[in-house]
Coordinates of C-alpha atoms and ligand atoms in Angstrom, one line a residue:
M1 CA -1.9 79.9 -54.1
Q2 CA -4.8 80.6 -51.6
E3 CA -5.0 78.5 -48.5
Y4 CA -8.2 77.7 -46.8
K5 CA -8.1 76.9 -43.1
L6 CA -10.6 75.1 -40.6
F7 CA -12.9 77.1 -38.8
I8 CA -13.1 76.1 -35.1
N9 CA -14.4 77.8 -32.2
G10 CA -14.8 81.1 -34.2
E11 CA -11.1 81.0 -35.4
W12 CA -9.7 80.2 -38.8
V13 CA -6.8 77.7 -37.9
E14 CA -4.4 75.3 -39.7
S15 CA -5.0 71.8 -39.2
S16 CA -2.9 70.3 -36.5
S17 CA -1.2 68.1 -38.9
G18 CA -0.2 71.0 -41.4
E19 CA -1.4 68.8 -44.1
M20 CA -3.3 70.1 -47.2
F21 CA -5.2 68.7 -50.1
D22 CA -5.6 70.1 -53.6
D23 CA -8.9 71.6 -55.0
I24 CA -8.9 71.4 -58.8
N25 CA -10.9 73.1 -61.4
P26 CA -12.7 70.1 -63.4
A27 CA -12.9 71.9 -66.6
T28 CA -9.3 73.2 -66.8
L29 CA -7.6 71.1 -64.3
E30 CA -5.9 74.1 -62.7
L31 CA -5.3 74.3 -59.1
I32 CA -7.7 76.7 -57.4
G33 CA -6.9 76.5 -53.6
K34 CA -5.1 74.4 -51.1
I35 CA -7.3 73.0 -48.4
H36 CA -6.3 72.4 -44.7
K37 CA -6.8 68.5 -44.0
A38 CA -8.3 68.1 -40.8
N39 CA -7.5 65.2 -38.3
E40 CA -8.7 63.4 -35.4
E41 CA -7.3 66.2 -33.1
D42 CA -9.3 68.9 -35.2
V43 CA -12.5 67.1 -34.9
K44 CA -12.3 66.7 -31.5
N45 CA -11.6 70.4 -30.7
A46 CA -14.4 71.2 -33.1
V47 CA -16.9 69.1 -31.3
D48 CA -15.8 70.4 -27.8
A49 CA -16.3 74.0 -29.1
A50 CA -19.7 73.2 -30.3
E51 CA -20.5 71.5 -27.1
D52 CA -19.4 74.7 -25.1
A53 CA -21.4 76.8 -27.5
F54 CA -24.7 75.0 -27.3
D55 CA -26.1 76.3 -23.9
T56 CA -25.8 79.9 -25.0
W57 CA -27.1 79.4 -28.5
S58 CA -30.0 77.2 -27.7
S59 CA -30.9 79.7 -25.1
T60 CA -30.8 82.7 -27.6
P61 CA -34.2 83.6 -28.5
A62 CA -34.9 82.0 -32.1
P63 CA -36.0 85.4 -33.6
R64 CA -32.5 86.8 -32.3
R65 CA -30.9 83.8 -34.1
A66 CA -33.0 84.8 -37.1
K67 CA -31.5 88.1 -37.4
I68 CA -27.9 86.6 -38.2
L69 CA -29.7 84.3 -40.9
F70 CA -31.6 87.3 -42.3
R71 CA -28.0 89.1 -42.6
A72 CA -26.3 86.2 -44.0
A73 CA -29.3 85.7 -46.7
R74 CA -28.6 89.4 -47.8
M75 CA -24.7 89.1 -48.0
L76 CA -25.2 86.0 -50.2
E77 CA -27.4 88.0 -52.5
D78 CA -24.9 90.6 -52.5
R79 CA -22.1 88.0 -53.4
K80 CA -24.5 85.9 -55.8
E81 CA -22.5 86.6 -59.0
E82 CA -19.0 86.3 -57.5
L83 CA -19.8 83.0 -55.6
S84 CA -21.7 81.6 -58.7
R85 CA -18.4 82.1 -60.9
L86 CA -16.3 80.2 -58.1
M87 CA -18.7 77.5 -57.9
T88 CA -18.4 77.0 -61.8
M89 CA -14.8 77.0 -61.2
E90 CA -14.5 74.5 -58.5
M91 CA -17.6 72.2 -59.6
G92 CA -17.9 72.7 -63.2
K93 CA -21.5 73.2 -63.7
V94 CA -22.6 75.9 -66.1
L95 CA -22.8 79.3 -64.8
K96 CA -26.7 79.6 -65.4
E97 CA -26.8 76.5 -63.0
A98 CA -24.6 77.9 -60.5
R99 CA -26.6 81.1 -60.2
G100 CA -29.4 78.7 -59.4
D101 CA -27.4 76.8 -56.7
V102 CA -26.6 80.3 -54.8
Q103 CA -30.2 81.4 -55.2
E104 CA -31.4 78.0 -53.4
A105 CA -28.9 78.8 -50.6
I106 CA -30.3 82.3 -50.6
D107 CA -33.8 80.9 -50.3
M108 CA -33.1 78.7 -47.8
A109 CA -31.4 81.4 -45.5
Y110 CA -34.6 83.6 -45.9
Y111 CA -36.8 80.6 -45.1
A112 CA -35.1 79.3 -42.2
A113 CA -34.8 82.7 -40.7
G114 CA -38.6 83.0 -41.2
E115 CA -38.8 80.1 -39.1
G116 CA -37.2 82.0 -36.3
R117 CA -40.7 83.4 -35.5
R118 CA -42.3 79.9 -35.9
L119 CA -40.8 76.8 -34.8
L120 CA -44.2 75.6 -34.3
G121 CA -45.5 73.0 -31.9
E122 CA -49.1 72.2 -31.2
T123 CA -51.8 72.6 -28.5
T124 CA -54.5 70.2 -27.9
P125 CA -57.2 69.8 -25.1
S126 CA -56.7 67.5 -22.4
E127 CA -59.0 64.5 -21.2
L128 CA -59.0 66.1 -17.8
A129 CA -60.1 69.3 -16.5
D130 CA -57.7 72.3 -15.5
K131 CA -54.8 70.5 -17.7
F132 CA -53.1 72.2 -20.4
C133 CA -51.4 70.1 -23.1
M134 CA -48.7 71.4 -25.8
T135 CA -45.5 70.2 -27.9
V136 CA -42.6 72.4 -27.9
R137 CA -39.5 72.1 -30.0
R138 CA -36.3 71.7 -28.6
P139 CA -32.8 71.5 -30.6
I140 CA -31.0 68.2 -30.6
G141 CA -27.7 69.3 -29.4
V142 CA -24.3 69.2 -31.2
V143 CA -25.0 67.9 -34.8
G144 CA -22.8 66.7 -37.7
L145 CA -23.6 67.7 -41.2
I146 CA -22.0 65.9 -43.9
T147 CA -22.4 67.3 -47.8
P148 CA -21.6 65.9 -51.5
W149 CA -20.2 67.8 -54.3
N150 CA -22.9 68.4 -56.6
F151 CA -24.7 71.2 -55.0
P152 CA -21.7 73.1 -53.6
I153 CA -23.8 75.8 -51.6
A154 CA -27.2 74.8 -51.8
I155 CA -26.9 71.4 -50.1
P156 CA -25.0 73.0 -47.2
A157 CA -27.7 75.7 -46.8
W158 CA -30.2 73.2 -46.7
K159 CA -28.7 71.8 -43.6
V160 CA -26.7 74.5 -42.0
M161 CA -29.6 77.2 -41.8
P162 CA -32.4 75.1 -40.4
A163 CA -30.2 73.3 -38.2
L164 CA -28.9 76.8 -36.8
I165 CA -32.4 78.2 -36.4
A166 CA -33.5 75.6 -34.5
G167 CA -30.7 76.2 -31.8
N168 CA -28.3 73.4 -32.6
T169 CA -24.5 73.6 -32.8
L170 CA -22.7 72.4 -35.7
I171 CA -19.6 70.3 -37.1
F172 CA -19.7 70.7 -40.8
K173 CA -17.8 68.6 -43.2
P174 CA -18.2 69.5 -46.9
A175 CA -17.2 67.3 -49.8
S176 CA -13.5 67.3 -50.6
D177 CA -14.3 68.0 -54.2
T178 CA -15.8 71.4 -53.6
P179 CA -14.8 72.9 -50.0
I180 CA -14.5 76.6 -51.1
L181 CA -18.0 77.3 -51.5
S182 CA -19.0 75.8 -48.0
I183 CA -16.0 77.9 -46.7
E184 CA -17.5 80.9 -48.2
L185 CA -20.9 80.2 -46.7
V186 CA -19.1 80.0 -43.2
K187 CA -17.1 83.2 -43.4
I188 CA -20.6 84.8 -44.5
L189 CA -22.5 83.4 -41.2
Q190 CA -19.4 84.4 -39.2
E191 CA -19.4 88.1 -40.5
A192 CA -23.1 88.1 -40.1
G193 CA -22.6 87.7 -36.3
L194 CA -22.7 84.0 -35.5
P195 CA -21.0 83.5 -32.3
G196 CA -17.8 81.3 -32.1
G197 CA -18.4 77.6 -31.4
V198 CA -21.7 77.5 -33.1
L199 CA -20.7 76.5 -36.7
N200 CA -17.4 74.6 -36.9
L201 CA -16.0 73.6 -40.4
V202 CA -13.7 70.6 -40.6
T203 CA -12.3 69.8 -44.1
G204 CA -10.6 66.4 -45.1
E205 CA -11.4 62.9 -46.3
G206 CA -14.8 61.3 -45.7
K207 CA -13.1 58.2 -44.5
T208 CA -11.3 59.8 -41.7
V209 CA -12.9 63.3 -41.0
G210 CA -16.4 62.1 -41.9
S211 CA -15.9 58.8 -39.9
Q212 CA -14.7 60.6 -36.9
I213 CA -17.9 62.8 -36.9
V214 CA -20.1 59.7 -37.2
H215 CA -18.2 57.9 -34.3
N216 CA -18.0 61.0 -32.0
R217 CA -20.2 60.3 -29.0
K218 CA -21.1 63.9 -28.2
I219 CA -22.6 64.5 -31.7
R220 CA -26.2 63.6 -31.3
A221 CA -27.5 63.6 -34.7
V222 CA -25.9 63.2 -38.3
S223 CA -27.3 64.8 -41.3
F224 CA -25.8 63.1 -44.6
T225 CA -26.4 63.8 -48.3
G226 CA -24.3 61.4 -50.5
S227 CA -23.9 57.9 -52.0
L228 CA -26.1 55.0 -51.0
E229 CA -22.9 52.9 -50.2
T230 CA -21.6 56.0 -47.6
G231 CA -25.2 56.3 -46.3
K232 CA -25.7 52.6 -45.4
W233 CA -22.3 52.4 -43.6
I234 CA -23.2 55.8 -41.6
L235 CA -26.8 54.4 -40.7
G236 CA -25.0 51.2 -39.3
E237 CA -22.2 52.9 -37.5
A238 CA -24.5 55.8 -35.8
A239 CA -26.9 53.1 -34.8
R240 CA -24.5 51.7 -32.0
D241 CA -24.8 55.2 -30.3
M242 CA -28.4 55.7 -31.0
K243 CA -27.8 58.8 -32.7
K244 CA -30.4 60.3 -34.8
V245 CA -29.7 60.0 -38.7
S246 CA -31.0 61.8 -41.7
L247 CA -30.1 60.4 -45.3
E248 CA -30.5 61.7 -48.5
L249 CA -29.2 59.3 -51.0
G250 CA -29.0 58.5 -54.7
G251 CA -31.6 58.1 -57.5
K252 CA -32.5 56.3 -60.6
N253 CA -35.4 58.8 -61.6
P254 CA -37.7 58.0 -64.6
I255 CA -39.5 60.3 -67.0
I256 CA -42.7 58.6 -68.3
V257 CA -44.0 59.7 -71.7
M258 CA -47.3 58.5 -72.8
D259 CA -48.8 58.3 -76.2
D260 CA -50.8 61.6 -75.8
A261 CA -48.0 63.6 -74.3
D262 CA -46.7 66.9 -75.8
L263 CA -43.6 65.3 -77.2
D264 CA -41.6 68.6 -77.7
L265 CA -42.2 69.6 -74.2
A266 CA -41.3 66.0 -73.3
I267 CA -38.0 66.4 -75.2
D268 CA -37.4 69.7 -73.2
G269 CA -38.0 68.0 -69.8
I270 CA -35.7 65.0 -70.8
V271 CA -32.9 67.2 -72.0
W272 CA -33.0 69.4 -68.9
G273 CA -33.3 66.4 -66.6
A274 CA -30.8 64.1 -68.4
F275 CA -28.1 66.4 -69.4
G276 CA -28.4 69.4 -66.8
T277 CA -25.4 69.6 -64.2
T278 CA -24.0 66.9 -66.7
G279 CA -26.4 64.2 -65.1
Q280 CA -24.9 64.7 -61.7
R281 CA -28.0 65.5 -59.7
C282 CA -29.6 62.9 -57.3
T283 CA -32.8 63.9 -59.3
A284 CA -31.5 63.4 -62.9
A285 CA -33.7 61.9 -65.3
S286 CA -31.6 58.7 -66.2
R287 CA -34.6 56.7 -67.3
V288 CA -37.0 57.7 -70.1
I289 CA -39.8 55.2 -70.3
A290 CA -41.8 55.7 -73.5
H291 CA -45.0 54.4 -74.8
Y292 CA -44.2 52.1 -77.6
K293 CA -46.3 54.1 -80.1
I294 CA -44.3 57.4 -79.8
L295 CA -40.9 55.9 -78.9
P296 CA -39.3 56.1 -82.2
E297 CA -40.3 60.0 -82.8
L298 CA -39.4 60.6 -79.3
L299 CA -36.0 58.9 -79.9
K300 CA -35.6 60.8 -83.3
K301 CA -36.2 64.2 -81.8
L302 CA -34.2 63.5 -78.7
I303 CA -31.1 62.9 -80.7
E304 CA -31.8 65.7 -82.8
R305 CA -31.9 68.0 -79.7
T306 CA -29.1 66.4 -77.8
K307 CA -26.7 66.8 -80.8
K308 CA -27.4 70.5 -80.5
L309 CA -26.0 70.7 -76.8
K310 CA -22.4 72.3 -76.4
T311 CA -20.1 70.9 -73.9
G312 CA -17.2 72.9 -72.5
N313 CA -16.3 75.1 -69.7
G314 CA -19.3 76.2 -67.7
L315 CA -18.0 79.9 -67.4
L316 CA -18.5 80.3 -71.3
E317 CA -22.0 81.5 -71.7
N318 CA -22.9 79.4 -74.6
T319 CA -21.9 76.1 -72.8
D320 CA -24.8 73.7 -72.1
V321 CA -23.0 70.8 -70.4
G322 CA -20.0 71.2 -68.2
P323 CA -17.3 68.7 -67.0
V324 CA -18.0 65.8 -64.7
I325 CA -16.3 66.3 -61.2
N326 CA -13.2 64.4 -61.5
N327 CA -11.4 61.5 -63.1
S328 CA -12.7 58.7 -61.2
Q329 CA -16.5 59.9 -62.0
L330 CA -15.4 60.1 -65.6
Q331 CA -14.0 56.6 -65.7
K332 CA -17.1 55.3 -63.7
I333 CA -19.3 56.8 -66.6
A334 CA -17.2 55.2 -69.4
K335 CA -17.4 51.8 -67.5
Y336 CA -21.2 52.0 -67.4
V337 CA -21.4 52.7 -71.2
D338 CA -19.4 49.6 -71.6
I339 CA -21.5 47.7 -69.5
G340 CA -24.7 49.0 -71.3
K341 CA -23.1 47.9 -74.7
K342 CA -22.2 44.3 -73.6
E343 CA -25.7 44.0 -72.0
G344 CA -27.2 44.6 -75.4
A345 CA -28.4 48.1 -75.1
K346 CA -28.2 50.1 -78.3
L347 CA -25.8 53.1 -78.1
V348 CA -27.4 55.9 -80.4
L349 CA -25.5 59.0 -79.4
G350 CA -22.3 59.8 -77.5
G351 CA -20.7 57.3 -75.2
N352 CA -17.1 58.7 -75.2
I353 CA -14.7 60.6 -73.0
I354 CA -14.0 64.1 -74.9
K355 CA -10.2 63.8 -75.3
P356 CA -9.1 67.1 -76.8
L357 CA -10.5 69.2 -73.9
P358 CA -8.0 69.4 -71.0
G359 CA -10.9 68.7 -68.3
Y360 CA -13.0 65.7 -67.3
F361 CA -15.7 66.0 -70.2
F362 CA -18.0 63.3 -71.5
E363 CA -20.4 63.2 -74.2
P364 CA -24.1 63.3 -73.8
T365 CA -25.0 59.9 -74.3
I366 CA -28.3 58.1 -75.2
F367 CA -28.9 54.2 -75.2
T368 CA -32.2 52.8 -76.4
D369 CA -33.4 49.1 -76.5
V370 CA -32.6 49.1 -72.9
S371 CA -34.7 46.4 -70.8
P372 CA -35.6 47.4 -67.3
D373 CA -33.5 44.9 -65.6
M374 CA -30.2 45.8 -67.4
R375 CA -27.5 47.5 -65.0
I376 CA -27.6 50.8 -66.9
A377 CA -31.5 51.1 -66.0
Q378 CA -30.9 49.8 -62.3
E379 CA -27.9 51.6 -60.9
E380 CA -27.0 55.3 -60.6
I381 CA -24.3 56.5 -63.0
F382 CA -24.3 60.0 -62.1
G383 CA -23.1 61.3 -65.6
P384 CA -24.9 62.6 -68.8
V385 CA -26.3 59.1 -69.7
V386 CA -29.9 58.3 -70.4
S387 CA -31.6 55.3 -71.1
L388 CA -34.8 54.8 -73.2
I389 CA -37.2 51.9 -72.1
K390 CA -40.3 50.9 -74.0
A391 CA -43.7 50.4 -72.0
Q392 CA -47.1 49.1 -73.3
D393 CA -49.3 51.2 -71.2
I394 CA -49.6 53.3 -68.2
D395 CA -49.5 50.5 -65.7
D396 CA -46.5 48.8 -67.7
A397 CA -44.8 52.2 -67.6
I398 CA -45.3 52.6 -63.6
H399 CA -44.3 49.1 -63.1
I400 CA -41.0 49.7 -64.7
A401 CA -40.8 52.9 -63.0
N402 CA -40.8 51.1 -59.5
S403 CA -38.5 48.2 -60.8
V404 CA -35.5 50.0 -59.1
E405 CA -34.2 50.2 -55.6
Y406 CA -34.1 53.9 -55.3
G407 CA -37.3 56.3 -54.9
L408 CA -36.5 59.8 -55.2
S409 CA -38.0 61.7 -58.2
S410 CA -40.2 60.8 -60.8
S411 CA -42.2 62.5 -63.7
I412 CA -44.9 61.9 -66.4
Y413 CA -45.8 63.7 -69.5
S414 CA -49.3 62.9 -70.4
A415 CA -52.4 64.8 -71.4
N416 CA -54.7 62.6 -69.8
L417 CA -55.6 63.4 -66.0
K418 CA -56.3 59.6 -65.4
N419 CA -52.5 58.9 -66.3
A420 CA -51.4 61.8 -64.1
F421 CA -53.3 60.6 -61.0
K422 CA -52.2 56.9 -61.6
A423 CA -48.4 58.3 -61.5
I424 CA -49.3 60.4 -58.3
E425 CA -50.5 57.3 -56.7
K426 CA -48.5 54.5 -57.7
I427 CA -45.0 55.5 -58.6
E428 CA -42.7 54.9 -55.6
A429 CA -40.8 58.1 -55.2
G430 CA -40.8 61.0 -52.8
I431 CA -41.6 63.5 -55.6
T432 CA -43.6 63.4 -58.6
Y433 CA -43.6 66.1 -61.4
I434 CA -46.7 66.1 -64.0
N435 CA -45.6 67.7 -67.2
A436 CA -42.3 68.7 -65.9
S437 CA -39.0 67.3 -65.5
T438 CA -37.5 65.3 -62.5
I439 CA -35.3 68.2 -61.5
G440 CA -36.4 71.7 -60.0
A441 CA -37.2 71.5 -56.2
E442 CA -38.3 74.5 -54.5
I443 CA -36.9 75.0 -51.0
H444 CA -40.3 75.5 -49.1
L445 CA -41.6 71.9 -49.9
P446 CA -40.2 68.7 -48.5
F447 CA -37.5 67.0 -50.2
G448 CA -36.3 63.4 -50.1
G449 CA -37.0 59.8 -51.3
I450 CA -38.2 56.4 -50.2
K451 CA -36.9 53.1 -50.6
S452 CA -32.9 53.0 -50.9
T453 CA -32.9 56.6 -51.3
G454 CA -33.4 57.6 -47.8
N455 CA -34.5 56.7 -44.1
G456 CA -37.8 58.5 -44.3
T457 CA -36.6 61.9 -43.2
R458 CA -37.3 64.9 -45.5
E459 CA -35.1 68.2 -45.9
A460 CA -36.5 71.6 -46.7
G461 CA -40.0 72.8 -46.3
T462 CA -41.4 72.5 -42.7
T463 CA -39.9 69.2 -42.6
A464 CA -36.3 70.7 -42.3
I465 CA -37.4 72.1 -38.8
E466 CA -38.5 68.2 -37.9
E467 CA -35.0 66.9 -38.7
F468 CA -33.1 69.3 -36.6
T469 CA -35.4 69.5 -33.5
E470 CA -36.6 67.0 -30.9
L471 CA -40.4 67.5 -29.6
K472 CA -41.0 67.8 -26.2
T473 CA -44.6 66.9 -24.9
V474 CA -45.8 69.2 -22.0
Y475 CA -48.8 68.5 -19.7
F476 CA -49.5 71.4 -17.4
D477 CA -51.7 70.7 -14.6
Y478 CA -53.2 73.6 -12.8
S479 CA -55.9 71.7 -10.8
G480 CA -53.9 71.6 -7.7
K481 CA -55.1 67.8 -7.3
L482 CA -53.9 64.4 -8.4
Q483 CA -55.7 63.6 -11.7
K484 CA -55.0 60.4 -13.5
A485 CA -55.3 60.1 -17.2
Q486 CA -57.3 57.3 -18.4
I487 CA -58.7 56.5 -14.8
D488 CA -60.3 59.7 -13.7
I489 CA -62.6 60.0 -16.7
E490 CA -66.3 59.6 -15.4
Ligands
NAP501 P1 -20.2 60.1 -51.2 O1 -19.1 59.7 -51.9 O2 -21.1 59.2 -50.4 O3 -19.7 61.4 -50.2 C1 -20.6 62.4 -49.6 C2 -20.3 62.9 -48.5 O4 -19.6 61.9 -47.6 C3 -18.6 63.5 -48.8 O5 -18.4 64.6 -47.9 C4 -17.6 62.4 -48.4 O6 -16.3 62.9 -48.0 C5 -18.3 61.9 -47.2 N1 -18.0 60.6 -46.9 C6 -17.3 59.7 -47.8 N2 -17.0 58.5 -47.0 C7 -17.5 58.7 -45.9 C8 -17.6 57.8 -44.7 N3 -17.1 56.7 -44.4 N4 -17.9 58.6 -43.5 C9 -18.5 59.7 -43.4 N5 -18.6 60.7 -44.6 C10 -17.9 60.2 -45.6 O7 -21.1 60.8 -52.3 P2 -20.7 61.9 -53.4 O8 -20.1 61.1 -54.5 O9 -19.9 63.2 -52.8 O10 -22.2 62.5 -53.9 C11 -22.9 61.9 -54.8 C12 -23.9 61.0 -54.2 O11 -24.9 61.8 -53.5 C13 -24.9 60.6 -55.4 O12 -25.4 59.2 -55.2 C14 -26.2 61.5 -55.2 O13 -27.3 60.8 -55.8 C15 -26.2 61.7 -53.8 N6 -27.0 62.8 -53.7 C16 -28.2 62.9 -53.1 C17 -28.9 63.9 -52.9 C18 -30.3 63.7 -52.2 O14 -30.8 64.8 -51.9 N7 -31.0 62.4 -52.3 C19 -28.5 65.2 -53.2 C20 -27.4 65.2 -53.7 C21 -26.5 64.1 -54.1 P3 -15.3 63.1 -49.3 O15 -15.6 64.0 -50.2 O16 -14.0 63.7 -48.6 O17 -15.2 61.8 -49.8

């Protein structure tokens, strides 16, 4: 069985404790790798290496840093199919989606590399003569990155690539359910020529390794994607050291379907948004808010379409829905189905763990007669479960859409421009799609949410650079005399 080591100071090393943990294929329960488990000493070594590497890396001109990222992008492209297959085995998502995940990493690598010739600041006139004003971007320093399992290479690339181009040095801890794709990403960057110490990878439990990253005083910023619970804890802990924190957390994303919508198009979007990635996307469509006039027909068509979905091993080309990530996630989904039934929602399709399969499979599940305050309409389930909620009109639909604590993605299907613009203006979310599902972010646009989905930062797009840089304001006075702003204004 292949062993995967830690990457510290440019070397692949065993964990100091010698301990390892298992990486399991969720579709077959086969062991696919033994992963070294870092401890406090390993995290300390990784942080020290990153600190030592910072001066040289941050002084390397950004276009030269970019060359390494361009090389890595090309290597990711060359290895796309192999990495996609590995991802389906490690995480379970169907092969087509795994290819999309790797493609997102390729896109981000190219995009971030291009930023190496921008990293833009601004210039602006001074209120005084013979004085020049501008801003420049500086790296933050040693930065900690902590990622979830549902996008095993895309989310790591969303953080690693912009953080590197900006000149930071990194400690990276991937999710324990999917470390291998992150390890492959690090190997590619190493092979592309990244100097030792610039990117350090420590695998191991969130509660120990993750927590040590959050508490290490040499780390100046933490970029985290994961659950609300962990995000809240990190924000509180990091505040003690005045660390910069970026949080991308959960979602309870609505699709509104109005009475003038193209219903077949809406069904396509609902099926893709609710059951794609087995519902395990932060942007998954877990609520459908349907106008009462079309709800019965929408429900009938949705059930018909969902029944045709084939659940199974994502490596088989005809599989539509893969496994869920692990047993605790499987049990959590089953628990929420029970909660929904007890709350009085009507289960019209699915609702069961699929037993004859060896892995962690759950039936695509539809609830109707769901009221907006039920727990299944409020809490993130992170599985193939969608709740249909009735709305009277557009205002009622938007009110229901906004009645949750999250605010990540949202969507409306309507032929009416007024409805579309109301949704754009009034839905409380970081992302709104018109006549498209809640999923499908492109890497050159800002990504993130409001309310409990995050703390206001955005990843990807030009905002990715903001996340990983500090702005310095520069006043350059070449008048040769003392000039006083606000005072010498006559
Ligand atoms: P999670 O349990 O919060 O774990 C995320 C990461 O944090 C993992 O690497 C985990 O390590 C680590 N971690 C756990 N406890 C920690 C602690 N006390 N200190 C530091 N790190 C800790 O979330 P998940 O179950 O992996 O991911 C699913 C969640 O992510 C969902 O809520 C989903 O909506 C959200 N998500 C959000 C976005 C977005 O951009 N908004 C994107 C994708 C996913 P271990 O794996 O070792 O436990």
